Amino acid sequence: MKQLSVLSLLCGVLPLASAPGDWTALPTPRLCEPRAAETHPAPLSSGSHLLSPSERLPVRGTASTARLPMPTLVKILEDDVRGRGGRIEFFKSSSELLARGDPAALEAARARIGELERAMETLSIDLEVDLAGSPSGGTGAGKGAVERWTAKRRTLSGEETFFGQRKTSTFVMSFDVEVAADSGIAAPVLGTAAFGRTLHVRAARVDAGKRVHLEGLLDLSELSGVERFDPETPDLGVIQEPALDFVQIAFAGVVDSGGTLEVEVAGAPLSRPDWKLTVRASTHADDPSPKDGVLDVLDLAFLASDPVSLPVAGPGAELENQAPFVQPPHLPAAIPPSAIAAALDARAGDGSAPRPSTWWSDDLLILQRSDTQARAEARSLVAAAETARLSTCRIEARRGTLSARFPACAGSPARWLAGRERTALVGYRAEIAPQTWMAAPDVQKAFDGLALAVEALPGAAQCSLWIAESAAGSVVARADAQLGKLQLLSRGLRAERARLATGEPERALAGLPAGDAGAPDAVILRCLAP
């Protein structure tokens, strides 16, 4: 009798060892398949388009990890079958889903896999992008004709998508000087000018799929020309100095599924000064009560990922030393699904009956639909956390004939850069050896234009603005500079910070003092409801 009890105990602890039936291959849901890597140019987040060799941008691709790891899927299927009193066993030394068990268990596993496959469709977002650039005052022919491209793309919630084309052109930026004993060498240092029409967009479902959060970086840039500057030293060659005009807008907003988000630029320093970007996003809302559903899949791609961060943008050259250009304010921290699952477990840990299982991945939280209390609490928590990061506004800004309109959203960076970037040889370092010396050029980047950073708040926007300008510089002859010919820059910087309430009259920032002349007007700003 005692032996029979032990045998019964072993059978209860190890039911999988006696699972009947032959092995069978179950279909693998697409959520468990590694995502194909999409290689595309990295965004020019710093705002700089003239890159030294140390600043070369890495080629960034989408991570190839699965949205739902296979071990998590196996755990879901095992817990579901055992909760029904069935038996199932998985061969875990294979990348395929190989299982055996009683027929009812296998059928239940197939049903759960079908639910996850349908969830894949729910988590997808269809993007339609339209970008059109035209000359001021309408369309024309030849160089002034309308430039337009449209594209459609399907992506998963939370993934970044790239549109457009990045072009590059190398130039002799400086010289790397090395001296030893009685000899020296100056090796050319090649810089890269990056330009084109590019758009990086990250789309994520919010409000249970009723709306879509869009976060993007639009970059419109042109290489205007490359000038030669000869240091007139016997050891150095000619330096090339490009001039690159661009407009860059970092934006964020929320649209209803099927709705559009717009960004507009007019009077840009480009061959086509007027541009309009339209992004349409469509997805599927969560089904709160499907007829045959057992699993409730919550999409946390928005909350579980950190907002896109933008490196600080500065005017370059000596102006960098005149004012503290600091990083943007702290962005909200990500909330991983594991944290929400832990909160649910803590709430249930009061000694009452054990609650059904909860599963999660990096950006998915999966609950059992029978656990109505946990589902309601989880969705309430997600909705509250999303609301804190979804306050939106629309910014209208203009300076002279240049203007921009773009959306901003709380917790996401918003920024407008417009102007010209160039390089200049502003000094030398002396590299000295026992019997020789050489002049090492100091080449710096300078940006002339405006930078507007926006932090969206409930009912307001915190705006920080600076304008950098250059007057006509001068060239110091080699006879005067000794080491080599160099360029003297004459630059100015003005800045202002203000909080704008939504709907208040437009306000002028960073204007010149009364009576000052010779420079464009201040930047006129308005904060409007979305």
Coordinates of N, CA and C in Angstrom, one line a residue, residues 206-311:
V206 N -1.4 52.5 -28.8 CA -1.8 52.9 -27.4 C -3.3 52.9 -27.3
D207 N -3.8 53.1 -26.1 CA -5.2 53.1 -25.9 C -5.9 51.8 -26.4
A208 N -5.2 50.6 -26.1 CA -5.7 49.3 -26.5 C -5.9 49.2 -28.0
G209 N -5.0 49.9 -28.8 CA -5.1 49.8 -30.2 C -6.0 50.8 -30.9
K210 N -6.7 51.6 -30.1 CA -7.6 52.6 -30.7 C -6.8 53.8 -31.3
R211 N -5.6 54.0 -30.8 CA -4.8 55.1 -31.3 C -3.3 54.6 -31.5
V212 N -2.6 55.4 -32.2 CA -1.2 55.1 -32.5 C -0.3 56.3 -32.1
H213 N 0.8 56.0 -31.4 CA 1.7 57.1 -31.0 C 2.9 57.0 -32.1
L214 N 3.2 58.2 -32.7 CA 4.2 58.3 -33.7 C 5.3 59.2 -33.2
E215 N 6.5 58.8 -33.4 CA 7.7 59.5 -33.0 C 8.6 59.5 -34.2
G216 N 9.1 60.6 -34.7 CA 9.9 60.6 -35.9 C 10.9 61.7 -36.0
L217 N 11.8 61.6 -36.9 CA 12.9 62.5 -37.2 C 12.9 62.7 -38.7
L218 N 12.5 63.9 -39.2 CA 12.5 64.3 -40.6 C 13.7 65.1 -40.9
D219 N 14.5 64.7 -41.9 CA 15.7 65.4 -42.2 C 15.7 65.8 -43.7
L220 N 15.8 67.0 -44.0 CA 15.8 67.5 -45.4 C 17.1 68.3 -45.5
S221 N 18.1 67.8 -46.3 CA 19.4 68.5 -46.3 C 20.0 68.4 -47.7
E222 N 20.8 69.4 -48.0 CA 21.5 69.5 -49.3 C 22.9 70.0 -49.2
L223 N 23.8 69.4 -49.9 CA 25.2 69.9 -50.0 C 25.2 71.0 -51.0
S224 N 25.4 72.2 -50.5 CA 25.4 73.4 -51.3 C 26.6 73.7 -52.1
G225 N 27.8 73.3 -51.6 CA 29.0 73.5 -52.3 C 30.2 73.1 -51.4
V226 N 31.4 73.1 -52.0 CA 32.6 72.8 -51.3 C 33.7 73.8 -51.8
E227 N 34.3 74.5 -50.8 CA 35.3 75.5 -51.2 C 36.7 74.9 -50.7
R228 N 37.7 75.5 -51.4 CA 39.1 75.1 -51.1 C 39.7 76.2 -50.2
F229 N 40.5 75.7 -49.2 CA 41.3 76.6 -48.4 C 42.7 76.1 -48.3
D230 N 43.6 76.8 -48.8 CA 45.0 76.4 -48.8 C 45.8 77.1 -47.6
P231 N 46.3 76.3 -46.7 CA 47.0 76.8 -45.5 C 48.3 77.5 -45.9
E232 N 48.8 77.2 -47.2 CA 50.0 77.7 -47.7 C 51.2 77.4 -46.8
T233 N 51.3 76.1 -46.4 CA 52.4 75.6 -45.7 C 53.0 74.5 -46.5
P234 N 54.3 74.3 -46.5 CA 54.9 73.3 -47.4 C 54.5 71.8 -47.0
D235 N 54.0 71.7 -45.7 CA 53.8 70.3 -45.2 C 52.3 69.9 -45.4
L236 N 51.4 70.8 -45.5 CA 50.0 70.5 -45.6 C 49.4 70.7 -47.0
G237 N 48.4 69.9 -47.4 CA 47.7 70.1 -48.6 C 46.5 71.1 -48.5
V238 N 45.7 71.1 -49.5 CA 44.5 72.0 -49.5 C 43.4 71.3 -48.7
I239 N 42.7 72.1 -47.8 CA 41.6 71.6 -47.1 C 40.3 72.0 -47.8
Q240 N 39.4 71.0 -47.8 CA 38.1 71.3 -48.4 C 37.0 71.6 -47.3
E241 N 36.2 72.7 -47.6 CA 35.3 73.2 -46.6 C 33.9 73.2 -47.2
P242 N 33.1 72.1 -46.9 CA 31.7 72.1 -47.5 C 30.8 73.0 -46.7
A243 N 29.7 73.4 -47.4 CA 28.6 74.1 -46.8 C 27.3 73.2 -47.1
L244 N 26.6 73.0 -46.0 CA 25.5 72.1 -46.1 C 24.2 72.7 -45.4
D245 N 23.2 72.9 -46.2 CA 21.9 73.5 -45.7 C 21.0 72.4 -45.4
F246 N 20.2 72.6 -44.3 CA 19.3 71.6 -43.8 C 18.2 72.1 -42.9
V247 N 17.1 71.4 -42.9 CA 16.0 71.6 -41.9 C 15.8 70.2 -41.3
Q248 N 15.8 70.1 -40.0 CA 15.5 68.9 -39.3 C 14.5 69.1 -38.3
I249 N 13.5 68.2 -38.2 CA 12.4 68.3 -37.2 C 12.2 67.0 -36.6
A250 N 12.4 67.0 -35.2 CA 12.0 65.8 -34.4 C 10.6 66.1 -33.9
F251 N 9.7 65.2 -34.1 CA 8.3 65.4 -33.8 C 7.7 64.1 -33.1
A252 N 6.6 64.3 -32.5 CA 5.8 63.2 -31.9 C 4.4 63.6 -31.7
G253 N 3.5 62.6 -31.9 CA 2.1 62.9 -31.7 C 1.3 61.6 -31.7
V254 N 0.0 61.8 -31.4 CA -0.9 60.6 -31.3 C -2.1 60.8 -32.2
V255 N -2.4 59.8 -33.0 CA -3.5 59.9 -33.9 C -4.5 58.7 -33.7
D256 N -5.7 58.9 -34.0 CA -6.7 57.8 -34.0 C -6.2 56.8 -35.1
S257 N -6.5 55.5 -34.9 CA -6.2 54.5 -36.0 C -6.9 55.0 -37.3
G258 N -6.1 55.1 -38.3 CA -6.5 55.6 -39.6 C -6.4 57.0 -39.8
G259 N -5.9 57.7 -38.7 CA -5.7 59.2 -38.8 C -4.3 59.6 -39.3
T260 N -4.1 60.9 -39.5 CA -2.9 61.3 -40.1 C -2.2 62.4 -39.2
L261 N -0.9 62.4 -39.3 CA -0.1 63.4 -38.6 C 0.7 64.2 -39.6
E262 N 0.8 65.5 -39.4 CA 1.4 66.4 -40.5 C 2.5 67.2 -39.9
V263 N 3.5 67.4 -40.7 CA 4.6 68.3 -40.4 C 4.8 69.2 -41.7
E264 N 4.9 70.5 -41.5 CA 5.0 71.4 -42.6 C 6.2 72.4 -42.4
V265 N 6.9 72.7 -43.5 CA 8.0 73.6 -43.5 C 7.9 74.5 -44.7
A266 N 8.1 75.8 -44.5 CA 8.0 76.8 -45.6 C 9.2 77.7 -45.5
G267 N 9.7 78.1 -46.7 CA 10.9 79.0 -46.7 C 12.2 78.4 -46.3
A268 N 12.3 77.1 -46.4 CA 13.6 76.4 -46.0 C 14.7 76.8 -46.9
P269 N 16.0 76.8 -46.4 CA 17.1 77.2 -47.3 C 17.5 76.0 -48.2
L270 N 16.6 75.6 -49.0 CA 16.8 74.4 -49.9 C 16.3 74.7 -51.3
S271 N 16.7 73.9 -52.2 CA 16.3 74.1 -53.6 C 14.7 74.2 -53.8
R272 N 14.1 73.4 -52.9 CA 12.6 73.4 -52.8 C 12.3 73.8 -51.4
P273 N 11.9 75.1 -51.2 CA 11.8 75.6 -49.8 C 10.5 75.1 -49.1
D274 N 9.5 74.7 -49.7 CA 8.2 74.3 -49.0 C 8.0 72.8 -49.0
W275 N 7.8 72.3 -47.8 CA 7.7 70.8 -47.7 C 6.5 70.5 -46.8
K276 N 5.8 69.4 -47.1 CA 4.8 68.9 -46.3 C 4.9 67.3 -46.1
L277 N 4.9 66.9 -44.9 CA 5.0 65.4 -44.6 C 3.7 65.0 -44.0
T278 N 3.1 63.9 -44.5 CA 1.9 63.4 -44.0 C 2.1 61.9 -43.6
V279 N 1.8 61.5 -42.4 CA 2.0 60.1 -42.0 C 0.6 59.6 -41.5
R280 N 0.1 58.6 -42.2 CA -1.1 57.9 -41.8 C -0.8 56.6 -41.1
A281 N -1.4 56.3 -40.0 CA -1.2 55.1 -39.2 C -2.5 54.4 -39.0
S282 N -2.5 53.1 -39.3 CA -3.8 52.3 -39.1 C -3.4 51.0 -38.3
T283 N -4.2 50.6 -37.4 CA -4.0 49.4 -36.7 C -5.3 48.8 -36.2
H284 N -5.3 47.7 -35.4 CA -6.5 47.1 -35.0 C -6.7 47.2 -33.5
A285 N -7.9 47.5 -33.0 CA -8.2 47.7 -31.6 C -8.2 46.3 -31.0
D286 N -7.9 46.2 -29.7 CA -8.0 44.9 -29.0 C -9.5 44.5 -28.9
D287 N -9.7 43.2 -29.0 CA -11.1 42.7 -28.9 C -11.3 42.3 -27.4
P288 N -12.1 43.1 -26.7 CA -12.3 42.8 -25.3 C -12.9 41.5 -24.9
S289 N -13.7 41.0 -25.8 CA -14.4 39.7 -25.4 C -14.6 38.8 -26.7
P290 N -13.6 38.2 -27.2 CA -13.7 37.3 -28.3 C -14.5 36.1 -27.9
K291 N -15.2 35.5 -28.9 CA -16.0 34.3 -28.6 C -15.3 33.1 -28.1
D292 N -14.1 32.9 -28.6 CA -13.4 31.6 -28.3 C -12.0 31.9 -27.7
G293 N -11.8 33.1 -27.2 CA -10.4 33.5 -26.7 C -10.2 33.0 -25.3
V294 N -9.0 32.6 -25.0 CA -8.5 32.2 -23.7 C -7.5 33.2 -23.2
L295 N -6.6 33.7 -24.1 CA -5.5 34.6 -23.7 C -5.9 36.1 -24.1
D296 N -5.4 36.9 -23.2 CA -5.5 38.4 -23.4 C -4.1 39.0 -23.6
V297 N -3.8 39.4 -24.8 CA -2.4 39.9 -25.1 C -2.4 41.4 -25.0
L298 N -1.6 42.0 -24.1 CA -1.5 43.4 -24.0 C -0.2 43.9 -24.6
D299 N -0.4 44.8 -25.5 CA 0.8 45.4 -26.2 C 1.3 46.6 -25.4
L300 N 2.6 46.3 -24.9 CA 3.2 47.3 -24.1 C 4.5 47.9 -24.8
A301 N 4.5 47.9 -26.1 CA 5.7 48.4 -26.8 C 5.9 49.9 -26.5
F302 N 4.8 50.6 -26.3 CA 5.0 52.1 -26.1 C 5.6 52.3 -24.7
L303 N 5.0 51.7 -23.7 CA 5.5 51.9 -22.3 C 6.8 51.2 -22.0
A304 N 7.1 50.1 -22.6 CA 8.3 49.3 -22.3 C 9.5 49.8 -23.0
S305 N 9.4 50.7 -23.9 CA 10.6 51.2 -24.6 C 10.9 52.6 -24.1
D306 N 12.2 52.9 -24.1 CA 12.6 54.3 -23.7 C 12.3 55.2 -24.9
P307 N 11.9 56.5 -24.6 CA 11.7 57.4 -25.7 C 13.0 57.7 -26.5
V308 N 12.9 58.0 -27.7 CA 14.1 58.3 -28.5 C 14.8 59.5 -27.9
S309 N 16.1 59.4 -27.7 CA 16.8 60.5 -27.1 C 17.6 61.2 -28.1
L310 N 17.7 62.6 -28.0 CA 18.4 63.4 -29.0 C 19.6 64.0 -28.3
P311 N 20.8 63.7 -28.8 CA 22.0 64.4 -28.3 C 21.8 65.9 -28.4

